[in-house]
Short mmCIF file of C-alpha atoms and ligand atoms in Angstrom, two decimals:
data_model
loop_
_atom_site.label_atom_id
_atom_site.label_comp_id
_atom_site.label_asym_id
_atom_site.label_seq_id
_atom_site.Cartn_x
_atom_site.Cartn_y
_atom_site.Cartn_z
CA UNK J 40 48.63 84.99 124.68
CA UNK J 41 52.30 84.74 124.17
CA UNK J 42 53.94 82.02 122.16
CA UNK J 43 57.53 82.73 123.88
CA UNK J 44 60.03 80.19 123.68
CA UNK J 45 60.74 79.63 127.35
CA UNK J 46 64.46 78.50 126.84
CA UNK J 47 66.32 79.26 123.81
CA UNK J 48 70.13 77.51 122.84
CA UNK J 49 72.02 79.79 120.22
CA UNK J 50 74.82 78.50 118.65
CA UNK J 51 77.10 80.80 116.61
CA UNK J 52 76.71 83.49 119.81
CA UNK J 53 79.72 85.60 120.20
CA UNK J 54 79.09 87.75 117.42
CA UNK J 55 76.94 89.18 114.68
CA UNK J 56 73.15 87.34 113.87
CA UNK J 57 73.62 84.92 117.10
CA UNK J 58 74.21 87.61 119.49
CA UNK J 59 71.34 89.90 118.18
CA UNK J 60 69.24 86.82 118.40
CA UNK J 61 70.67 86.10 122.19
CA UNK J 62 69.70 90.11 123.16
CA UNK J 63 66.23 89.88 121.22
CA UNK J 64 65.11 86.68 123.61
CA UNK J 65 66.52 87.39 126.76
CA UNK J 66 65.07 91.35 126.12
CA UNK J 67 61.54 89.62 125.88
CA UNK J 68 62.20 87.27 128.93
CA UNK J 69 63.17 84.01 127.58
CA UNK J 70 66.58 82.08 129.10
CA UNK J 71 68.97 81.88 126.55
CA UNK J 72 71.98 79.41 126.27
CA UNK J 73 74.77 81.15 123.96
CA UNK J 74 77.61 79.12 122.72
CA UNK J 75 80.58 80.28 120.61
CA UNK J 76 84.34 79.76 120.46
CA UNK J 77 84.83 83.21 122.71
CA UNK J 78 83.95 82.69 125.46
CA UNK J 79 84.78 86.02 126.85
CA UNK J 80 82.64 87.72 124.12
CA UNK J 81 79.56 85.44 125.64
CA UNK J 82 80.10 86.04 129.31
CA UNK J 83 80.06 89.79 128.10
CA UNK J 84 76.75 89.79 126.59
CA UNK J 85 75.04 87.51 129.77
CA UNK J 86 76.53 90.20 132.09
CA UNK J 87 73.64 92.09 130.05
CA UNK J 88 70.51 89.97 131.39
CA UNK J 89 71.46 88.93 135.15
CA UNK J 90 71.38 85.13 135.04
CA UNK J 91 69.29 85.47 132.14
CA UNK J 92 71.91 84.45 129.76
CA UNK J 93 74.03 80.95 130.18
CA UNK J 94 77.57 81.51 128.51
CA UNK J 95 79.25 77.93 127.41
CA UNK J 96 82.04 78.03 125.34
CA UNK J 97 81.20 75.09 122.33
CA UNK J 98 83.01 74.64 118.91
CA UNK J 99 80.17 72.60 117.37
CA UNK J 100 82.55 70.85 115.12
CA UNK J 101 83.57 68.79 118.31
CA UNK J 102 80.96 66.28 118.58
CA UNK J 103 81.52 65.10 121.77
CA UNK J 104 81.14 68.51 123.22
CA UNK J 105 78.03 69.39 121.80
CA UNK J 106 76.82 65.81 122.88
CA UNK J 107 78.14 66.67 126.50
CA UNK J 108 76.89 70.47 126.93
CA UNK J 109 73.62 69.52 125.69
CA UNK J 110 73.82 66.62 128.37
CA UNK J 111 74.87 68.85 131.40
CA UNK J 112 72.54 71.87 130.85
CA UNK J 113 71.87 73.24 134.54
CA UNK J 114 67.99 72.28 135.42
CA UNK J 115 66.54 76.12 134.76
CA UNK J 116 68.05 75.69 131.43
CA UNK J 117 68.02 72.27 130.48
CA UNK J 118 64.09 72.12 128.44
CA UNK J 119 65.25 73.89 125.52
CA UNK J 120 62.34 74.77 123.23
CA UNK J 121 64.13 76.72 120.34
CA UNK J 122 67.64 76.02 119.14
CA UNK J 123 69.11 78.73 116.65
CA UNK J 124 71.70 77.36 114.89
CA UNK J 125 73.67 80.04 113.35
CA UNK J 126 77.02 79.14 113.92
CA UNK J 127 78.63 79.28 110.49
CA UNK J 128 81.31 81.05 108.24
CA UNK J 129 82.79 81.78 104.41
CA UNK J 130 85.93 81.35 103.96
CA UNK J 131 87.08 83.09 100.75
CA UNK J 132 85.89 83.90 97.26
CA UNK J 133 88.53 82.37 94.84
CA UNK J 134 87.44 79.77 92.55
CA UNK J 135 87.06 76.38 93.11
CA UNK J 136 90.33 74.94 90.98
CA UNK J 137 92.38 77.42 93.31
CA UNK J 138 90.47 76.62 97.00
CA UNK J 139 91.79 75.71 99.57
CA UNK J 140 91.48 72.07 101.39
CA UNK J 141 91.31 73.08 104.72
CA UNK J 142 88.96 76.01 104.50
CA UNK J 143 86.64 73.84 102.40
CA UNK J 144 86.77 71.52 105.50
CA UNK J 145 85.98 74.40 107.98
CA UNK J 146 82.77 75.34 106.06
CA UNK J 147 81.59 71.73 105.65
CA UNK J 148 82.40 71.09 109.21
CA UNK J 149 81.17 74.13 111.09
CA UNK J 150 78.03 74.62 108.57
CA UNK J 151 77.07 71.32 107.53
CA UNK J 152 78.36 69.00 110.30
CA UNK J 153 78.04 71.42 113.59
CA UNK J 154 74.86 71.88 112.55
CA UNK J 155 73.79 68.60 112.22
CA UNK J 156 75.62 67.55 115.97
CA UNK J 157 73.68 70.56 118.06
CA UNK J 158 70.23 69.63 115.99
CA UNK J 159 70.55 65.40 116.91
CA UNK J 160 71.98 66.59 120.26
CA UNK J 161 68.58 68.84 121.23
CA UNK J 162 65.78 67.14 119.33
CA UNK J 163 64.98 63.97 121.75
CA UNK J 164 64.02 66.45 124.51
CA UNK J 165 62.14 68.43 122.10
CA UNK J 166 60.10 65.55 120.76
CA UNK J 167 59.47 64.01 124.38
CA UNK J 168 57.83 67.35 125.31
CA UNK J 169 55.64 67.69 122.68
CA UNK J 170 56.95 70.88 121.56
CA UNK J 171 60.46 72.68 120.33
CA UNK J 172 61.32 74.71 117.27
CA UNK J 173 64.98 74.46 115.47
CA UNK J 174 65.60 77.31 113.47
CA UNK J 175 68.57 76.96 111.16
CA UNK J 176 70.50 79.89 109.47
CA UNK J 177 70.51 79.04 105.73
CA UNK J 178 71.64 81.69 102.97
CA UNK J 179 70.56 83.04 99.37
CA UNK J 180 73.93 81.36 98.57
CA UNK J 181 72.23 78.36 98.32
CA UNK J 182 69.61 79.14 95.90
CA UNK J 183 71.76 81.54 93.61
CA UNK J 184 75.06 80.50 92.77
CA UNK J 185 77.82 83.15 92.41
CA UNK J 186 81.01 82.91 91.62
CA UNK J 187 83.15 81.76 94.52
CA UNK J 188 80.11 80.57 96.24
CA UNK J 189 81.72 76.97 95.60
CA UNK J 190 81.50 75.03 98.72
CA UNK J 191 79.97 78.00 100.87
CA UNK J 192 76.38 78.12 98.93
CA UNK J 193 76.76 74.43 98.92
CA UNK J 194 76.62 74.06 102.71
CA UNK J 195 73.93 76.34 103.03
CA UNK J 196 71.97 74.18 100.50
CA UNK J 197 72.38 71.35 102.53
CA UNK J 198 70.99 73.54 105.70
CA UNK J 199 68.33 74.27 103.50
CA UNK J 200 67.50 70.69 102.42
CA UNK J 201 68.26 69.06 106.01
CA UNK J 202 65.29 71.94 107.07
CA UNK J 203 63.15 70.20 104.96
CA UNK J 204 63.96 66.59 106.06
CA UNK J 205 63.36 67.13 109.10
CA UNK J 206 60.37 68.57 109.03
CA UNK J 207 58.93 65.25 107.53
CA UNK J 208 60.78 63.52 110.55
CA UNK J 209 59.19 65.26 112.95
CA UNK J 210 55.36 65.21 111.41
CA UNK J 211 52.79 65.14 114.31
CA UNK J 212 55.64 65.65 117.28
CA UNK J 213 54.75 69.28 117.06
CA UNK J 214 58.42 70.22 116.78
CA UNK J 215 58.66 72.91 114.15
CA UNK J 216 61.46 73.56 111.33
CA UNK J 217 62.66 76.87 109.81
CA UNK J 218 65.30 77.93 107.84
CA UNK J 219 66.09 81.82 107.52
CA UNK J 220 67.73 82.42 104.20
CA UNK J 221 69.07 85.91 104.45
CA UNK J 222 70.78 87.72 101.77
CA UNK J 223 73.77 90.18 102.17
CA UNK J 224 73.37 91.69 105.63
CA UNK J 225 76.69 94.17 107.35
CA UNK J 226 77.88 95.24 110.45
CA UNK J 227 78.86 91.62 111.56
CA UNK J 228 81.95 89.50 111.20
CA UNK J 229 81.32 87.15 108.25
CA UNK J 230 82.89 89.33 105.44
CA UNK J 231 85.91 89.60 108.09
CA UNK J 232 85.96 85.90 108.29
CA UNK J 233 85.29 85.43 104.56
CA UNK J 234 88.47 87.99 103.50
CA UNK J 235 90.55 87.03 106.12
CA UNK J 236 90.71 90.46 107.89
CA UNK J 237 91.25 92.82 104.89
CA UNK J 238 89.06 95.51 106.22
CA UNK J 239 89.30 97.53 102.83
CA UNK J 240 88.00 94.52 101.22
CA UNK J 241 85.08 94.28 103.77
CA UNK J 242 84.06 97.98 103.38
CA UNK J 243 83.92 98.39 99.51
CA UNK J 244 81.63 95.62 99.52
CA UNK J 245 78.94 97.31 101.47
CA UNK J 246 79.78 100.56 101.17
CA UNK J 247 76.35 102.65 99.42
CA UNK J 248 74.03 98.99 99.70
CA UNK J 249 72.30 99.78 103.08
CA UNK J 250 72.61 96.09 103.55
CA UNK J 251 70.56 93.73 106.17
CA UNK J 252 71.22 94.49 109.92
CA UNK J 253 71.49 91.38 112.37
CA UNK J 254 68.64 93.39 114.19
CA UNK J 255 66.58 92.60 110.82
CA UNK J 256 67.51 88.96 111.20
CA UNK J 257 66.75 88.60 115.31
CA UNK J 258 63.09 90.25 113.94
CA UNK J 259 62.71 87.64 111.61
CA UNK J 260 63.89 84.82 114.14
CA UNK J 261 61.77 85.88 116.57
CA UNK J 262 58.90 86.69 114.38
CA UNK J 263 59.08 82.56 113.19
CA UNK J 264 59.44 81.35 117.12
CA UNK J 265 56.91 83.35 118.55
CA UNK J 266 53.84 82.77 116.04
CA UNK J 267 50.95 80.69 117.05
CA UNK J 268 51.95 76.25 117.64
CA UNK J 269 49.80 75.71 114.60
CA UNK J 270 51.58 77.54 112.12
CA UNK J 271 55.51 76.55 110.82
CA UNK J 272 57.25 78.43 108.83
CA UNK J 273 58.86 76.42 106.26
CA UNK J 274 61.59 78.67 104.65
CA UNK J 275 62.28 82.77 104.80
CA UNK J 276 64.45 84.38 102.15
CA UNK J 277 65.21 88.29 102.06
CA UNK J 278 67.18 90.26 101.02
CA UNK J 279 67.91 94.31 101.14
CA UNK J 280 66.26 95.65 98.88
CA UNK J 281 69.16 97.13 97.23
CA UNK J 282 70.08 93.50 96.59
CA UNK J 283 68.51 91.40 93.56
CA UNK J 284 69.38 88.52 90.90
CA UNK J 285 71.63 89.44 87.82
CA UNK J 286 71.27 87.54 84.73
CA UNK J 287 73.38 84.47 83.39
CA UNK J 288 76.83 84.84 82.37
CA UNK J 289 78.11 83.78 78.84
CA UNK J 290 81.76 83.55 77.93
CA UNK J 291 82.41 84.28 74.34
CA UNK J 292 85.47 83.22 72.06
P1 NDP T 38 79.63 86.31 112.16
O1 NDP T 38 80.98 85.94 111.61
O2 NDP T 38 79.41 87.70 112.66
O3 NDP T 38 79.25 85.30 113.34
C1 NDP T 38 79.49 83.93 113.20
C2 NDP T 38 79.36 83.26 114.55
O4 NDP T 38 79.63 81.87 114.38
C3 NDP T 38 80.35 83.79 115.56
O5 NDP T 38 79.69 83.94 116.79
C4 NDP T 38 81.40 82.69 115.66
O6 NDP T 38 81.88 82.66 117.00
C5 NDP T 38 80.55 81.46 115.38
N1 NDP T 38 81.32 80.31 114.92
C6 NDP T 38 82.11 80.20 113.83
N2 NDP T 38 82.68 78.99 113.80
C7 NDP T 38 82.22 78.31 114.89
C8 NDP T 38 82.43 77.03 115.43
N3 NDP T 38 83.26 76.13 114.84
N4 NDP T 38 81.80 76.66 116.56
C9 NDP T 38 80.97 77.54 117.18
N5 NDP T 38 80.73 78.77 116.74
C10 NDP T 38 81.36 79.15 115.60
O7 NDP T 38 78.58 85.95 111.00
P2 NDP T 38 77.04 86.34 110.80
O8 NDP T 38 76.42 86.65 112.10
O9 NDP T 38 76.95 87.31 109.70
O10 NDP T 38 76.47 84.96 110.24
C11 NDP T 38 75.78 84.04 111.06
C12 NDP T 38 75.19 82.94 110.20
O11 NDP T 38 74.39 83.52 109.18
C13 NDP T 38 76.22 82.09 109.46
O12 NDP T 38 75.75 80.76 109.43
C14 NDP T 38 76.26 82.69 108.05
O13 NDP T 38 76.66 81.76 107.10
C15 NDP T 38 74.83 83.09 107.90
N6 NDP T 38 74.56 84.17 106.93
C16 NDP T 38 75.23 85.37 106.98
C17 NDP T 38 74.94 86.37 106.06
C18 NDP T 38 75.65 87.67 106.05
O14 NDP T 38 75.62 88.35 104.99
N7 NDP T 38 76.27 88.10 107.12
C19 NDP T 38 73.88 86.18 105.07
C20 NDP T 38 73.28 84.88 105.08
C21 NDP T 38 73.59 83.94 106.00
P3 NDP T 38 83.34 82.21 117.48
O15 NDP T 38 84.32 82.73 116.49
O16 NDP T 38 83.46 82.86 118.83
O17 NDP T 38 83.27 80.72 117.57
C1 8X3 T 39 75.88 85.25 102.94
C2 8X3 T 39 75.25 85.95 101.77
O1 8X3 T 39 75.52 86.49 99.30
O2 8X3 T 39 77.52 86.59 100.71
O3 8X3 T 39 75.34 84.00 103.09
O4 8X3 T 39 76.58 84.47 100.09
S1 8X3 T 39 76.27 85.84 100.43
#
């Protein structure tokens, strides 16, 4: 028996975990909405899966848009059973006295407040069917602080705790919550985003830690989504396992 979601809404899609998510549906059959910023990076990847694949350009910050899209979904893809909200970013890794405003904004907007938008936006449909699964891309950041995880861990505590919530919302709707907390993971955009393009800064960082793939973190998306109706997975956290916790920090006189 297969426990496929039939139509699957990504959010975060253009690049890195949200596109290896996109591919690892559609390659198993499901419909898959992907929404992003770039839109030409989305129309690329449905060109893959031959109508397969919706491309809608969304910046879930704007919360009218993600009201509307989720509206306006074309019939075949309208009865979305799994939303995958990974649309998210760092922005720097500076200490908090020395932040900046605006980026501080971005994360809390785009993490936090996007998240919140395409998850209100999806749900109703979700509960009047009787079934639906939101899977929300959470972080390590918000368990361990580090420093210059300021605001950035933060957000992803409040994905983590908003996972939670919800589940107790939605007891006996059969709607199921996850939240995949992944650890360092390469080969996608966020360090790019986080160091504003300083490519030397990118490599050294995962250069020698055979970090994560987003092909690890489709597996464990789809792994959650496709397990029996009875069973939720509350909460995933991994990790390579070149990656572990370091001890406290003391400052001495
Ligand atoms: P990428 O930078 O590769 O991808 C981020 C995606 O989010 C892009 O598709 C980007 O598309 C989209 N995005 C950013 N801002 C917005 C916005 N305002 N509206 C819509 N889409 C937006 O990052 P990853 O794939 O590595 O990360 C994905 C998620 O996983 C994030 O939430 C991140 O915090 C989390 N994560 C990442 C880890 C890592 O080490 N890489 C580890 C743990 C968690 P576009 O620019 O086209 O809008
Ligand atoms: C991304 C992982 O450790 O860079 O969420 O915060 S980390």
């Amino acid at each position: 028996m297969s426990y496929l979601p039939s139509t699957v809404f990504v959010t975060g899609a253009s690049a890195g975990f949200g596109a290896a998510i996109a591919r690892r549906f559609a390659e198993s059959g499901s419909r898959v909405v992907v929404t992003a910023r770039r839109l030409d990076k989305l129309s690329a990847l449905a060109e893959e899966f031959n109508g397969l694949v919706l491309p809608r350009e969304l910046d879930v910050r704007d919360r009218e848009a993600v009201v509307d899209l989720a509206a306006n979904l074309p019939a075949e893809f309208a009865d979305v059973d799994l939303l995958v909200n990974n649309a998210g970013l760092a922005k720097g890794l500076g200490p908090a006295q020395e932040a900046n405003l605006d980026e501080w904004d971005q994360m809390v907007d785009t993490n936090c407040k996007g998240l919140i938008y395409a998850t209100r936006a999806l749900l109703p449909g979700m509960v009047e069917r009787g079934r639906g699964h939101v899977i929300n891309l959470g972080s390590i950041a918000a368990t361990y602080p580090y420093p210059g995880g300021n605001v950035y861990g933060a957000t992803k505590a409040f994905v983590h705790q908003f996972s939670l919530n919800l589940r107790s919302d939605l007891h006996g709707t059969g709607v199921r919550v996850t939240c995949i907390e992944p650890g360092m993971c390469g080969g996608t955009e966020f360090s790019t985003v986080r160091f504003d393009g300083d490519q030397a800064r990118v490599d050294s960082l995962y250069a020698g830690a055979d970090p994560l793939t987003a092909a690890d973190i489709a597996e464990s998306v789809h792994w959650s989504a496709t397990l029996p109706p009875h069973m939720n997975i509350n909460t995933i956290e991994l990790m390579p396992v070149s990656q572990s916790s370091a001890a406290l920090q003391i400052h001495r006189r």
